[in-house]
Coordinates of C-alpha atoms and ligand atoms in Angstrom, one line a residue:
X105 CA 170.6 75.4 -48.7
X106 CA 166.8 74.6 -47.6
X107 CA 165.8 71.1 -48.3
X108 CA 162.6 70.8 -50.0
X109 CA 160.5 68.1 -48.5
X110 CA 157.2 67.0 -50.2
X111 CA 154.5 66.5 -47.3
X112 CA 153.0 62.6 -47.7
X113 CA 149.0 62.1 -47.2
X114 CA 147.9 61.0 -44.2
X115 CA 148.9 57.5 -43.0
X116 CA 149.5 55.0 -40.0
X117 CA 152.7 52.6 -40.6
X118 CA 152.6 49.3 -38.7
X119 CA 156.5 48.2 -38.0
X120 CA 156.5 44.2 -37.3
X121 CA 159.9 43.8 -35.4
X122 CA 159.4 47.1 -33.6
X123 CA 162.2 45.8 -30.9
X124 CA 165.0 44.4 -33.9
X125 CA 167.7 46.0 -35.2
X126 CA 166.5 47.1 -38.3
X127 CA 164.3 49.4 -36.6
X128 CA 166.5 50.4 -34.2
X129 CA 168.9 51.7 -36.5
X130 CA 167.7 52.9 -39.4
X131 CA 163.6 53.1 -38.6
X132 CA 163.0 54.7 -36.4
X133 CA 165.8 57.5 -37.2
X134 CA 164.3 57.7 -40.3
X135 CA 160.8 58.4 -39.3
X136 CA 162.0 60.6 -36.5
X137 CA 164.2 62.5 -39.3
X138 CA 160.7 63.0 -42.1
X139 CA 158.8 64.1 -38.8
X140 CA 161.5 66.6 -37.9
X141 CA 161.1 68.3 -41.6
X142 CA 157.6 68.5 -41.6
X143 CA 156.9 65.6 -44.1
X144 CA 154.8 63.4 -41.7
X145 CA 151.4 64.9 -41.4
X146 CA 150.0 65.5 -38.1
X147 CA 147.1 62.7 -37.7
X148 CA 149.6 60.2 -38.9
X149 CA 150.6 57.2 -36.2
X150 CA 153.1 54.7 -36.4
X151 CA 152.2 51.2 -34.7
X152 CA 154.9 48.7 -33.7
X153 CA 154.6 45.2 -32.7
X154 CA 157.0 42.3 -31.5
X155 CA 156.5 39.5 -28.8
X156 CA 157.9 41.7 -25.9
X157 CA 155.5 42.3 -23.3
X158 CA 155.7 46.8 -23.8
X159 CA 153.1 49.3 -23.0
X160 CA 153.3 52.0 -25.4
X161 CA 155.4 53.8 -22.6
X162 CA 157.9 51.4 -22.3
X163 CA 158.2 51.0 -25.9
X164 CA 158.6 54.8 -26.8
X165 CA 160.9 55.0 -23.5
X166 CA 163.0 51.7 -25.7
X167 CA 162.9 54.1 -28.9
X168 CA 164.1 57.0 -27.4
X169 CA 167.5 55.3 -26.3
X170 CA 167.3 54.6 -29.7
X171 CA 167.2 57.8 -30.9
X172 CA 169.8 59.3 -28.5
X173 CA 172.3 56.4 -29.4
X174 CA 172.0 57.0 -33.5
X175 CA 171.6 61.0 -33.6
X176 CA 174.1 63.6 -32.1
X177 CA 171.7 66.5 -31.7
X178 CA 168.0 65.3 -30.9
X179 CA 165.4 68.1 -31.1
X180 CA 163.9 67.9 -28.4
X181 CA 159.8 69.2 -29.5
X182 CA 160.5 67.0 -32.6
X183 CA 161.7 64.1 -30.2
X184 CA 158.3 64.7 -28.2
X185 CA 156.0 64.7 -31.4
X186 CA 157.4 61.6 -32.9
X187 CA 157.5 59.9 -29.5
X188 CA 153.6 60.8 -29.1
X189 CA 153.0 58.9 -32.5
X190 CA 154.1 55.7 -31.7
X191 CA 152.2 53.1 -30.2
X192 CA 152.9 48.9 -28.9
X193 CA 151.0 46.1 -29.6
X194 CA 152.3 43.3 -28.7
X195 CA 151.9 40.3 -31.3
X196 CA 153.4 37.1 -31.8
X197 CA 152.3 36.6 -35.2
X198 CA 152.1 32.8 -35.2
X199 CA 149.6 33.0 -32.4
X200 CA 146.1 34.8 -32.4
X201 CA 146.4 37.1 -29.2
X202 CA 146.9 41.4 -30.3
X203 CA 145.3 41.1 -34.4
X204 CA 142.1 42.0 -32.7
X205 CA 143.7 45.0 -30.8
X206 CA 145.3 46.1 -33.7
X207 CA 142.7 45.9 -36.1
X208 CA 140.4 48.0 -33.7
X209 CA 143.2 50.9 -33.7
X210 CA 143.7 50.5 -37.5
X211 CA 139.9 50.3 -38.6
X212 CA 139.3 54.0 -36.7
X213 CA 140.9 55.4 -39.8
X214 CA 140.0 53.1 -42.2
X215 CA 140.6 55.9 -45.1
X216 CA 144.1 57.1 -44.8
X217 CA 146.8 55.3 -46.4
X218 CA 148.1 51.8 -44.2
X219 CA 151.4 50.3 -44.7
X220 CA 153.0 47.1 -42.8
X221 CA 156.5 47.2 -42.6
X222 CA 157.7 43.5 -41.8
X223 CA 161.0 44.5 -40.1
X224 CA 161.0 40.3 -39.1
X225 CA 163.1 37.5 -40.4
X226 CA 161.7 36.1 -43.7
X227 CA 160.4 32.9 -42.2
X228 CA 157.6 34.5 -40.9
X229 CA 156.9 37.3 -43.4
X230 CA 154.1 34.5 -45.1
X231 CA 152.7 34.4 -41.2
X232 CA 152.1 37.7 -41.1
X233 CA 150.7 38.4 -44.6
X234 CA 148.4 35.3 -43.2
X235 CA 147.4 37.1 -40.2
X236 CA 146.5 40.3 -42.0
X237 CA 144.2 39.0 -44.1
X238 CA 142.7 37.3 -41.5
X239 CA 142.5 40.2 -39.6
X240 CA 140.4 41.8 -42.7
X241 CA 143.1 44.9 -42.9
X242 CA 144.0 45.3 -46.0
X243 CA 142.1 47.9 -48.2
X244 CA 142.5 49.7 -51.5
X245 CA 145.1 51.9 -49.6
X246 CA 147.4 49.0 -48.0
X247 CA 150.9 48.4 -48.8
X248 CA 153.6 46.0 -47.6
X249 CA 157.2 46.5 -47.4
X250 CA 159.1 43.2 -47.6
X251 CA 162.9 43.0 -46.6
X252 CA 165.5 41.0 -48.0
X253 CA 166.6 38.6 -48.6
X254 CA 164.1 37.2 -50.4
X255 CA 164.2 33.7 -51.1
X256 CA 167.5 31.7 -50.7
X257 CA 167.2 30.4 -54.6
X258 CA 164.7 31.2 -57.0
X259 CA 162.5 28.5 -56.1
X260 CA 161.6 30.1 -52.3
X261 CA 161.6 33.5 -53.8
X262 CA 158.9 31.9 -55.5
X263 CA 157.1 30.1 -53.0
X264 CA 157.6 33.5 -50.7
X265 CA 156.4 36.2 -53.3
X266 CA 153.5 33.5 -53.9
X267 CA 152.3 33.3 -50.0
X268 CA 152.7 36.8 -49.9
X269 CA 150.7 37.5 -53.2
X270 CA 147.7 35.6 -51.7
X271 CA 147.0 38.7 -49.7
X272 CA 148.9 41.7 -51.2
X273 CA 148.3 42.5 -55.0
X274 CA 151.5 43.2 -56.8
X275 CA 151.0 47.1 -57.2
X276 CA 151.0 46.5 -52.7
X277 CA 154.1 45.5 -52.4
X278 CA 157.4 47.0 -52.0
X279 CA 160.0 44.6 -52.1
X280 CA 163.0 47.0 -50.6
X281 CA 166.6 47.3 -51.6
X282 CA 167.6 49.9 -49.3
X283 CA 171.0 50.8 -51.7
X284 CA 168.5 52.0 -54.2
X285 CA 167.2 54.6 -51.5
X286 CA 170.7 56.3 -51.6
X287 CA 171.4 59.7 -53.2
X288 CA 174.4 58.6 -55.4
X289 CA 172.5 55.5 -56.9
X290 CA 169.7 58.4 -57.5
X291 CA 172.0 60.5 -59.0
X292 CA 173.2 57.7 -61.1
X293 CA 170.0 58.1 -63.0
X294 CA 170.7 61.8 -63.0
X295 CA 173.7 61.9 -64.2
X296 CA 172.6 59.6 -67.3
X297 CA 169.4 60.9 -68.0
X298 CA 169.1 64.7 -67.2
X299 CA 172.8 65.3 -69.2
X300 CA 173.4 65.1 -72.7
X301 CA 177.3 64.5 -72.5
X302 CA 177.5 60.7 -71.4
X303 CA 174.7 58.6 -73.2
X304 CA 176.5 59.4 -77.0
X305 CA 179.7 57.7 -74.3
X306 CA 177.8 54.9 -72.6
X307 CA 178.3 52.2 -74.8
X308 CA 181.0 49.4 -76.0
X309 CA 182.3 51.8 -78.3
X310 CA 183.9 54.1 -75.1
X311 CA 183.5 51.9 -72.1
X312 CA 186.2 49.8 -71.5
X313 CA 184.9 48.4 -68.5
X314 CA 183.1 48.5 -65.1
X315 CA 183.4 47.8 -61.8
X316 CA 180.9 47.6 -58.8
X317 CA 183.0 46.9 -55.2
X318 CA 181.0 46.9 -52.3
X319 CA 183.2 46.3 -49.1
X320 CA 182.9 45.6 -45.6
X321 CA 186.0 46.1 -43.5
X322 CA 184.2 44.5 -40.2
X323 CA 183.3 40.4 -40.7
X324 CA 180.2 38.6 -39.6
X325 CA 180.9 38.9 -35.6
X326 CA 177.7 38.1 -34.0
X327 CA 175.8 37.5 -37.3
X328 CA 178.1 34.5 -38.4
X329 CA 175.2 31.7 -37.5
X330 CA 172.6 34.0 -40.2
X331 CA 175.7 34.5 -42.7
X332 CA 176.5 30.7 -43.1
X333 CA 173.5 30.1 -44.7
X334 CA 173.2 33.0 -47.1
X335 CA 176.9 33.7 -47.8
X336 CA 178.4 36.5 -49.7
X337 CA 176.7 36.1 -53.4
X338 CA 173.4 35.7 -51.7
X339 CA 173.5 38.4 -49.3
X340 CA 175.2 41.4 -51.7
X341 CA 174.9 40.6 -55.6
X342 CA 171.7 38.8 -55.8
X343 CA 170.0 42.3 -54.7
X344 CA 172.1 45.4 -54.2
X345 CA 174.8 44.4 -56.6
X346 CA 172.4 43.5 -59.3
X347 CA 170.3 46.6 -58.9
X348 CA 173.4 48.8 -59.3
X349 CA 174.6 47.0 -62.4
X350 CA 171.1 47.3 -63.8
X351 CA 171.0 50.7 -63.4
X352 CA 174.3 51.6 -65.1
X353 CA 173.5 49.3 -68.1
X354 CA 169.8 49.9 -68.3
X355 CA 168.8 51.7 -71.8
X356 CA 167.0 55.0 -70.8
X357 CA 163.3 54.5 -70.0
X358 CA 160.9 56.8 -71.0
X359 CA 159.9 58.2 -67.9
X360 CA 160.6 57.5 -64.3
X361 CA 157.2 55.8 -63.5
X362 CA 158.1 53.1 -62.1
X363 CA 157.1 50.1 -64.3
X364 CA 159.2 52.0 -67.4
X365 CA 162.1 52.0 -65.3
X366 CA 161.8 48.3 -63.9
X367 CA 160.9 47.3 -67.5
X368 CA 164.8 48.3 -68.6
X369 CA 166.1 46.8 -65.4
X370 CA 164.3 43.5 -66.4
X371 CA 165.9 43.7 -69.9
X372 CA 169.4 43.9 -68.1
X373 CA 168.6 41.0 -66.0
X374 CA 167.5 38.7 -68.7
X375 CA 170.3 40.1 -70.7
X376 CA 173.0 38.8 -68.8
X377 CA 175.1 36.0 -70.2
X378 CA 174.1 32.9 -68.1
X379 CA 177.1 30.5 -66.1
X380 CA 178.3 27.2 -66.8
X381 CA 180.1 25.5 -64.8
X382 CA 183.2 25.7 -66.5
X383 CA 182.2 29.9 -66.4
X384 CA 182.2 29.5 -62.7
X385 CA 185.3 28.1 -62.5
X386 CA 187.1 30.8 -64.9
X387 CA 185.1 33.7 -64.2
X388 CA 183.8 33.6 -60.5
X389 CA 186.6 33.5 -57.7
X390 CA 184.7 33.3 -53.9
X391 CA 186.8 33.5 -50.9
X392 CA 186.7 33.3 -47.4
X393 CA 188.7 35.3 -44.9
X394 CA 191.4 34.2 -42.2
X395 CA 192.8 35.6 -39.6
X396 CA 194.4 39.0 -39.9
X397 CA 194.3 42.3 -38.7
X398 CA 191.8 45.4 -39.0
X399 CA 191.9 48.6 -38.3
X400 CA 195.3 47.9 -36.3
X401 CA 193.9 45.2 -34.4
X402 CA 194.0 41.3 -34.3
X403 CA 190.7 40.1 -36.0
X404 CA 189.6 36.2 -35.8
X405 CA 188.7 33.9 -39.3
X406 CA 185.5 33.5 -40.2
X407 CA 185.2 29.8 -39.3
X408 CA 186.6 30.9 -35.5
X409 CA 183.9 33.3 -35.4
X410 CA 181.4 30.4 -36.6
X411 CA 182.9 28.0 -34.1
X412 CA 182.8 25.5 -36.8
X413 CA 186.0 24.4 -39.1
X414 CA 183.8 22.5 -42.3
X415 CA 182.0 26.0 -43.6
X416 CA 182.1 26.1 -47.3
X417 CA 180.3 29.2 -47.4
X418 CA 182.0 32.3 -49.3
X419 CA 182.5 35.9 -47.0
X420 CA 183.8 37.1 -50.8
X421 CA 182.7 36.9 -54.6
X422 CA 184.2 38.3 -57.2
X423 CA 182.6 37.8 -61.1
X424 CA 183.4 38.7 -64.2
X425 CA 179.7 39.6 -65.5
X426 CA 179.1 40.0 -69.5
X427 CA 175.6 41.4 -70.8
X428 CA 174.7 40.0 -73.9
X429 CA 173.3 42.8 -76.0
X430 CA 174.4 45.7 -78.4
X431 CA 175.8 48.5 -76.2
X432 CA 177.2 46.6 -74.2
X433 CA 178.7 43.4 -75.8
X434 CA 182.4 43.0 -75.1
X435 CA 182.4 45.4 -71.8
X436 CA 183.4 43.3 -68.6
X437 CA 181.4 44.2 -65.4
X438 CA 183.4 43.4 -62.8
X439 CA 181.6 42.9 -59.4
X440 CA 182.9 42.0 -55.9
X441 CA 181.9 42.2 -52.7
X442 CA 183.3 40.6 -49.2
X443 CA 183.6 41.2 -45.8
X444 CA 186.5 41.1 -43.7
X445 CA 188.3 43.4 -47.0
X446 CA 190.9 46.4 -46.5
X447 CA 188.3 49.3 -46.0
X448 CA 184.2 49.3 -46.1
X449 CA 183.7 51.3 -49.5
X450 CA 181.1 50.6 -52.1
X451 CA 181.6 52.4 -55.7
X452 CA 180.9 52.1 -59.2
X453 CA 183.6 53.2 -61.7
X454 CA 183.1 53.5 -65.3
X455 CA 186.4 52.9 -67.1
X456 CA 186.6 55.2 -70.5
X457 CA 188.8 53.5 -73.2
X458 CA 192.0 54.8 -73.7
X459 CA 192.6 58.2 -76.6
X460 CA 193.3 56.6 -80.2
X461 CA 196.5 58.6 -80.1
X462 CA 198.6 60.8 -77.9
X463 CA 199.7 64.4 -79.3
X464 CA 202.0 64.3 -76.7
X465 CA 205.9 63.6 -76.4
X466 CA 206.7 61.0 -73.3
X467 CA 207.5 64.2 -71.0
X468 CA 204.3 64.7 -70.8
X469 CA 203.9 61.9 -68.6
X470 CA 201.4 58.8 -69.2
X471 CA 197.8 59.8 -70.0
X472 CA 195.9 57.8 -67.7
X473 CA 192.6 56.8 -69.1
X474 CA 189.1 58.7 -67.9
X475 CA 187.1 57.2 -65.2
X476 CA 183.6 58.3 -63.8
X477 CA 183.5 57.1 -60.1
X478 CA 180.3 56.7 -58.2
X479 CA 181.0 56.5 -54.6
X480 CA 177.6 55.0 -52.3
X481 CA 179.8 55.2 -48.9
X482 CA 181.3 56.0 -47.1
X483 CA 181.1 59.7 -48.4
X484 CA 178.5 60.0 -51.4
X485 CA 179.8 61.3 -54.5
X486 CA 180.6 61.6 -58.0
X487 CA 184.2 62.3 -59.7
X488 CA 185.4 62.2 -63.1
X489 CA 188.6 61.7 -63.6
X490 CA 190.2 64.1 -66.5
X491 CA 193.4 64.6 -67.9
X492 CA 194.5 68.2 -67.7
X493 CA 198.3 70.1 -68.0
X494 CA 199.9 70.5 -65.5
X495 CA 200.0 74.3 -63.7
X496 CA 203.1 76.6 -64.3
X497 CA 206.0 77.0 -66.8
X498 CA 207.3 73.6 -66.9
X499 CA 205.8 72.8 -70.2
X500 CA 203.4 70.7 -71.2
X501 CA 203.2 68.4 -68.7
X502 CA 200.0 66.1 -68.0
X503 CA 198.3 65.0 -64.5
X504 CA 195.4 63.4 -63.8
X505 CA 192.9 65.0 -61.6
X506 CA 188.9 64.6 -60.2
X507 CA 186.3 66.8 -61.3
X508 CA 184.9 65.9 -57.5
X509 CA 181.2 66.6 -56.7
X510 CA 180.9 65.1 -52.9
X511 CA 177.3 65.9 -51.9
X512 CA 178.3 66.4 -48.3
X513 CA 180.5 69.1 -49.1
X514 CA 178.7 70.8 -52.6
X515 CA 175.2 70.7 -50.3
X516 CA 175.4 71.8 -47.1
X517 CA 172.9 69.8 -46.2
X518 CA 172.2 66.4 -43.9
X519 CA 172.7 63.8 -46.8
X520 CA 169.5 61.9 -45.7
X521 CA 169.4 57.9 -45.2
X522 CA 167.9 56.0 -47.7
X523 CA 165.4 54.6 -45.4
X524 CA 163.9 58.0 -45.3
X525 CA 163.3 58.4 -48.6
X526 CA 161.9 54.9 -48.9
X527 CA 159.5 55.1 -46.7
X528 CA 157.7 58.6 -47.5
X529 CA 158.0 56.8 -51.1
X530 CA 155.3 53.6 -49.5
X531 CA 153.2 55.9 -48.1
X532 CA 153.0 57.8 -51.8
X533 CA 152.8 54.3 -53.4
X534 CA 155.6 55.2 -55.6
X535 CA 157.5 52.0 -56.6
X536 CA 160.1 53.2 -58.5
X537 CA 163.2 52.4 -56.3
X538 CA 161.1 48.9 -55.0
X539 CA 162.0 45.7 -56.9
X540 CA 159.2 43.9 -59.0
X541 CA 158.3 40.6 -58.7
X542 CA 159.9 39.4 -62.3
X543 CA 163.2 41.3 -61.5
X544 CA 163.8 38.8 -58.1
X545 CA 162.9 36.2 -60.7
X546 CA 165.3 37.0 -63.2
X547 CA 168.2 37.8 -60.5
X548 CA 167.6 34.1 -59.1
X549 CA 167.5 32.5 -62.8
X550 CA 171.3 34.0 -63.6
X551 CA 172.1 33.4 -59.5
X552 CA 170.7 29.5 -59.2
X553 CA 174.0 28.3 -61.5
X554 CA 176.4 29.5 -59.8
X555 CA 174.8 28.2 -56.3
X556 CA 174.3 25.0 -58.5
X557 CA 178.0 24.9 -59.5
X558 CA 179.2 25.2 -56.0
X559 CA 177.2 22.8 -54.5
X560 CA 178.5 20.1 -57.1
X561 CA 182.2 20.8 -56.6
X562 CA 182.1 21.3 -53.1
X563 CA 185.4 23.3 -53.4
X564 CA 186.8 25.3 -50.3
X565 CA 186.8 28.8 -50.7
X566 CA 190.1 30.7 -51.3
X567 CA 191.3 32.0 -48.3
X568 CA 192.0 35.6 -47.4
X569 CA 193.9 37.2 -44.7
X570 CA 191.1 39.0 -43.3
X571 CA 193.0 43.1 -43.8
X572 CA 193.4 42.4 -47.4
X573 CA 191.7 43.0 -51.0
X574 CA 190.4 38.9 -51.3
X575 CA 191.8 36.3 -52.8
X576 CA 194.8 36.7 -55.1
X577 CA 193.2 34.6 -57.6
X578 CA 190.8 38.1 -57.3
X579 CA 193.5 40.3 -58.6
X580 CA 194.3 37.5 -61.2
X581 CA 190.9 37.5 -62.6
X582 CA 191.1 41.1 -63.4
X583 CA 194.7 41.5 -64.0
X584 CA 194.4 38.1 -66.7
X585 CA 192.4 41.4 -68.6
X586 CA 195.0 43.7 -68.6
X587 CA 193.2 45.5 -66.0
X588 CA 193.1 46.4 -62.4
X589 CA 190.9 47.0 -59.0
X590 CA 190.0 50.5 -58.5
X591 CA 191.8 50.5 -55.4
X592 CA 192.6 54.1 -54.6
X593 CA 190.1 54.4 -51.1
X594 CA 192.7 51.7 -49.7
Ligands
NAP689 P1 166.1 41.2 -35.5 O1 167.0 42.2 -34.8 O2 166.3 39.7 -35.3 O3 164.6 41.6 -35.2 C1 163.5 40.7 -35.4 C2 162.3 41.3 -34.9 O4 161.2 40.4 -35.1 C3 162.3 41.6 -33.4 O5 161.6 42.8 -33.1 C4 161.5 40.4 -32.8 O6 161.0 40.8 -31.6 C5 160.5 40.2 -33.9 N1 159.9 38.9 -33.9 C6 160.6 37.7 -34.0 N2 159.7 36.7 -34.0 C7 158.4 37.2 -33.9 C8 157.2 36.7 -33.8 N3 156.9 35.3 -33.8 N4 156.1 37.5 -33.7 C9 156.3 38.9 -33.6 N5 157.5 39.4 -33.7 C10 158.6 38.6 -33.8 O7 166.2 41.4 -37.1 P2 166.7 42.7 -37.9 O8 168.1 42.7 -38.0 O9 166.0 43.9 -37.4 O10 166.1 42.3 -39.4 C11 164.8 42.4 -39.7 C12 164.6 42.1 -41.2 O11 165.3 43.2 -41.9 C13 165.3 40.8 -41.7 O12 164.5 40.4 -42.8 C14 166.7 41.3 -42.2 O13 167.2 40.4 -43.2 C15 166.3 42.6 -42.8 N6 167.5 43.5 -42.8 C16 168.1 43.9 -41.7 C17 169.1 44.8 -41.8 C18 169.8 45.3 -40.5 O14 170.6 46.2 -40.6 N7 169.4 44.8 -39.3 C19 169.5 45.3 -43.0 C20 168.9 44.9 -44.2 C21 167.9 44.0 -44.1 P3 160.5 39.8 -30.4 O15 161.6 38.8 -30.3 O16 160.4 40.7 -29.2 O17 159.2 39.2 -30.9

């Protein structure tokens, strides 16, 4: 099946932290990926910048290696093309030395659309936004893509989207949540607003309860001195937790222009019942994981790998989340997240209530109750579980089974990274899958207590044998419910 691919207008895209991970992963593959299907238009450039002392050789010599270590089969004109677009300017943005060259290369096409993607560590994304309006770059056509995390509480988000709203007007700036960029979470919306079948469902009344798990089976490793002071409620539900919940529970906007669909989200967020401390204590369990094993191997705790034994900080969350309003009072969203857990997955599963009343005699076996699973990684896809009977003679006998629509396998086609998708959707000026300013404020407000909690109690995180599902008092919290973890990618 051809992919259809929508060429962008015209454009140069400045990448700060052209030498960083982020760019060396996902970026650039990205870019290389929209140039090898024809969406990047020929005139367009992509600039990079970082302190390193490149030419525009060494650097494109620096991004093929890249290239060749995150793609099996390179193309190697389209390798050639996209290599011929990029050019290095070196910058250390809290100096003066390289605005001047890059503004020179910028203003020779002042007209076509400009975007700066600040690939950098927040600390200096207000340094940058600085030294681009000192440059005089920005122009009816600019846009700025800001990373996560933003803020560490809801009064830096603030003081960030603040510094950075001095130079970029809000309709500028993308605020990225790159799980929002993914074809499931896309098909989320799909799936609830282009099909008649599940909005008469999606409601108190059939819902018994959600789930959102988004696991990591490796720990913090050489990130451990970053992750100690975000932890994981900062780092995972404050953004891409929160965005998924919103967009199950949203109420369906009217279009999908993007200020009709943040509107809803912001509804959600506001609608969420708030924590007090004694909430925390009964509905939040946060963990932190020991020793164990993974993938058949001897792994280290988390305080071994921080080389520091006082850590309070949590590597796992789990919440029992309640939105206050009519369709959904009463229906439990259970979210976790952790690293160091039994496998990486991340899924949403709707959990149908159970039929009013079985037909069928106890040989039929036990009607398990439907489920609609949304699977992000690590192979995208939809299910819904059904009850159906049994094949063959042997009476009426029932089994559950999946209704399965993996996209790898019902498309045969490259399932493309979110990054890509993001991108093209800056240059277009589309913000639909880019958070607004008010939703990181309304995320922070329901956050901010349960930092706040935490801090006052100073409790030590449950511990967890790194290998394993969390905490057990996880499992309680659920289980206390008469209900379960969606375990079954264990
Ligand atoms: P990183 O590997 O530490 O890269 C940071 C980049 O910033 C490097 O290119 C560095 O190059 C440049 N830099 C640092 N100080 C600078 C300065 N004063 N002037 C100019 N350039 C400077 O970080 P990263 O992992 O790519 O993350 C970048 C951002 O993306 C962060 O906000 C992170 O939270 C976010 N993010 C990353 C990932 C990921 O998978 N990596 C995922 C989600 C979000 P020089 O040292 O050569 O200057």
């Amino acid at each position: 099946m051809a992919v259809r691919v929508i060429a962008v207008d015209d454009f140069d895209l400045v990448v700060f932290g052209g030498t960083g991970d982020l760019a060396h992963r996902k970026l650039l593959p990205a870019l290389y990926f929209r140039d090898l299907d024809g969406q990047i238009p020929d005139a367009a450039r992509i600039l990079v910048t970082s302190r390193r002392e490149f030419s525009s050789g060494e650097y494109r010599t620096w991004a093929e290696e890249a290239l060749r270590e995150h793609i099996k089969d390179l193309d190697d004109a389209a390798l050639t093309r996209f290599l011929g677009r990029l050019t290095y300017v070196a910058i250390d943005v809290a100096a003066d030395a390289g605005w001047a060259e890059l503004g020179k290369i910028l203003n020779e096409r002042p007209d076509v659309v400009r975007a700066f993607y600040l690939a950098v560590s927040p600390d200096i994304f207000g340094t940058i936004c600085a030294g681009i309006g000192k440059a005089g770059l920005v122009n009816a056509n600019t846009r700025v893509v800001i990373e996560k995390p933003i803020g560490k509480d809801g009064q830096s988000a603030k003081a960030l989207n603040e510094t950075i709203g001095k130079v970029f007007q809000e309709h500028q700036i993308f605020r990225i949540d790159h799980y929002l960029g993914k074809e499931t979470v896309q098909n989320l919306m799909a799936l609830r607003f282009a099909n008649a079948l599940f909005e008469p469902l999606w409601n108190a009344a059939h819902i018994d309860h959600v789930q959102i798990t988004v696991a990591e089976s490796l720990g913090v490793g050489g990130r451990a001195g970053y992750y100690d002071t975000a932890g994981a409620l900062r780092d995972m539900v404050q953004n891409h937790i929160l965005q998924l919940l919103c967009l199950v529970a949203m109420e369906p906007p009217a279009s999908m222009d993007a200020d009709s669909v943040r509107d809803e989200k912001l509804k959600v967020l506001k609608a969420l019942a708030p924590f007090t401390p004694e909430l925390v204590e009964k509905h939040i369990v946060r963990g932190q994981y020991k020793a164990g094993a993974s993938s058949g191997g001897a792994v280290p705790g988390y305080l071994e790998e921080l080389g520091r034994d006082d850590s309070l900080t949590e590597t796992f969350v789990a919440i029992k989340a309640e939105i206050a309003n009519w369709r959904w009072s009463g229906v439990p969203f259970y979210l976790r997240t952790g690293k160091r857990l039994a496998t990486r997955v991340s899924e949403i599963v709707v959990q149908f209530r159970p039929i009013p009343h079985s037909i069928f005699g106890s040989e039929a076996g036990v009607i398990t109750d439907n489920r609609l699973v949304i699977r992000l990684q690590p192979d995208e896809g939809v299910k819904m579980e059904i009850m159906i009977k049994d094949p063959g003679p042997g009476g009426m006998r029932l089994r559950r089974v999946p209704l399965d629509m993996s996209f790898a396998n019902a498309f045969k086609v490259r399932n493309p990274d979110a990054y890509e998708r993001l991108i093209m959707d800056v240059i277009r000026g589309n913000q639909t899958l880019f958070m607004r300013r008010d939703e990181v404020d309304a995320a922070w407000q329901w956050i901010d207590p349960i930092l706040e909690s935490w801090s006052a109690t100073k409790d030590q995180p449950k511990g967890y044998t790194a290998g394993t599902w969390g905490p057990s008092a996880s499992i309680a919290l659920i289980e206390r419910d008469g209900r379960t973890w969606s375990e079954e990618n264990a």
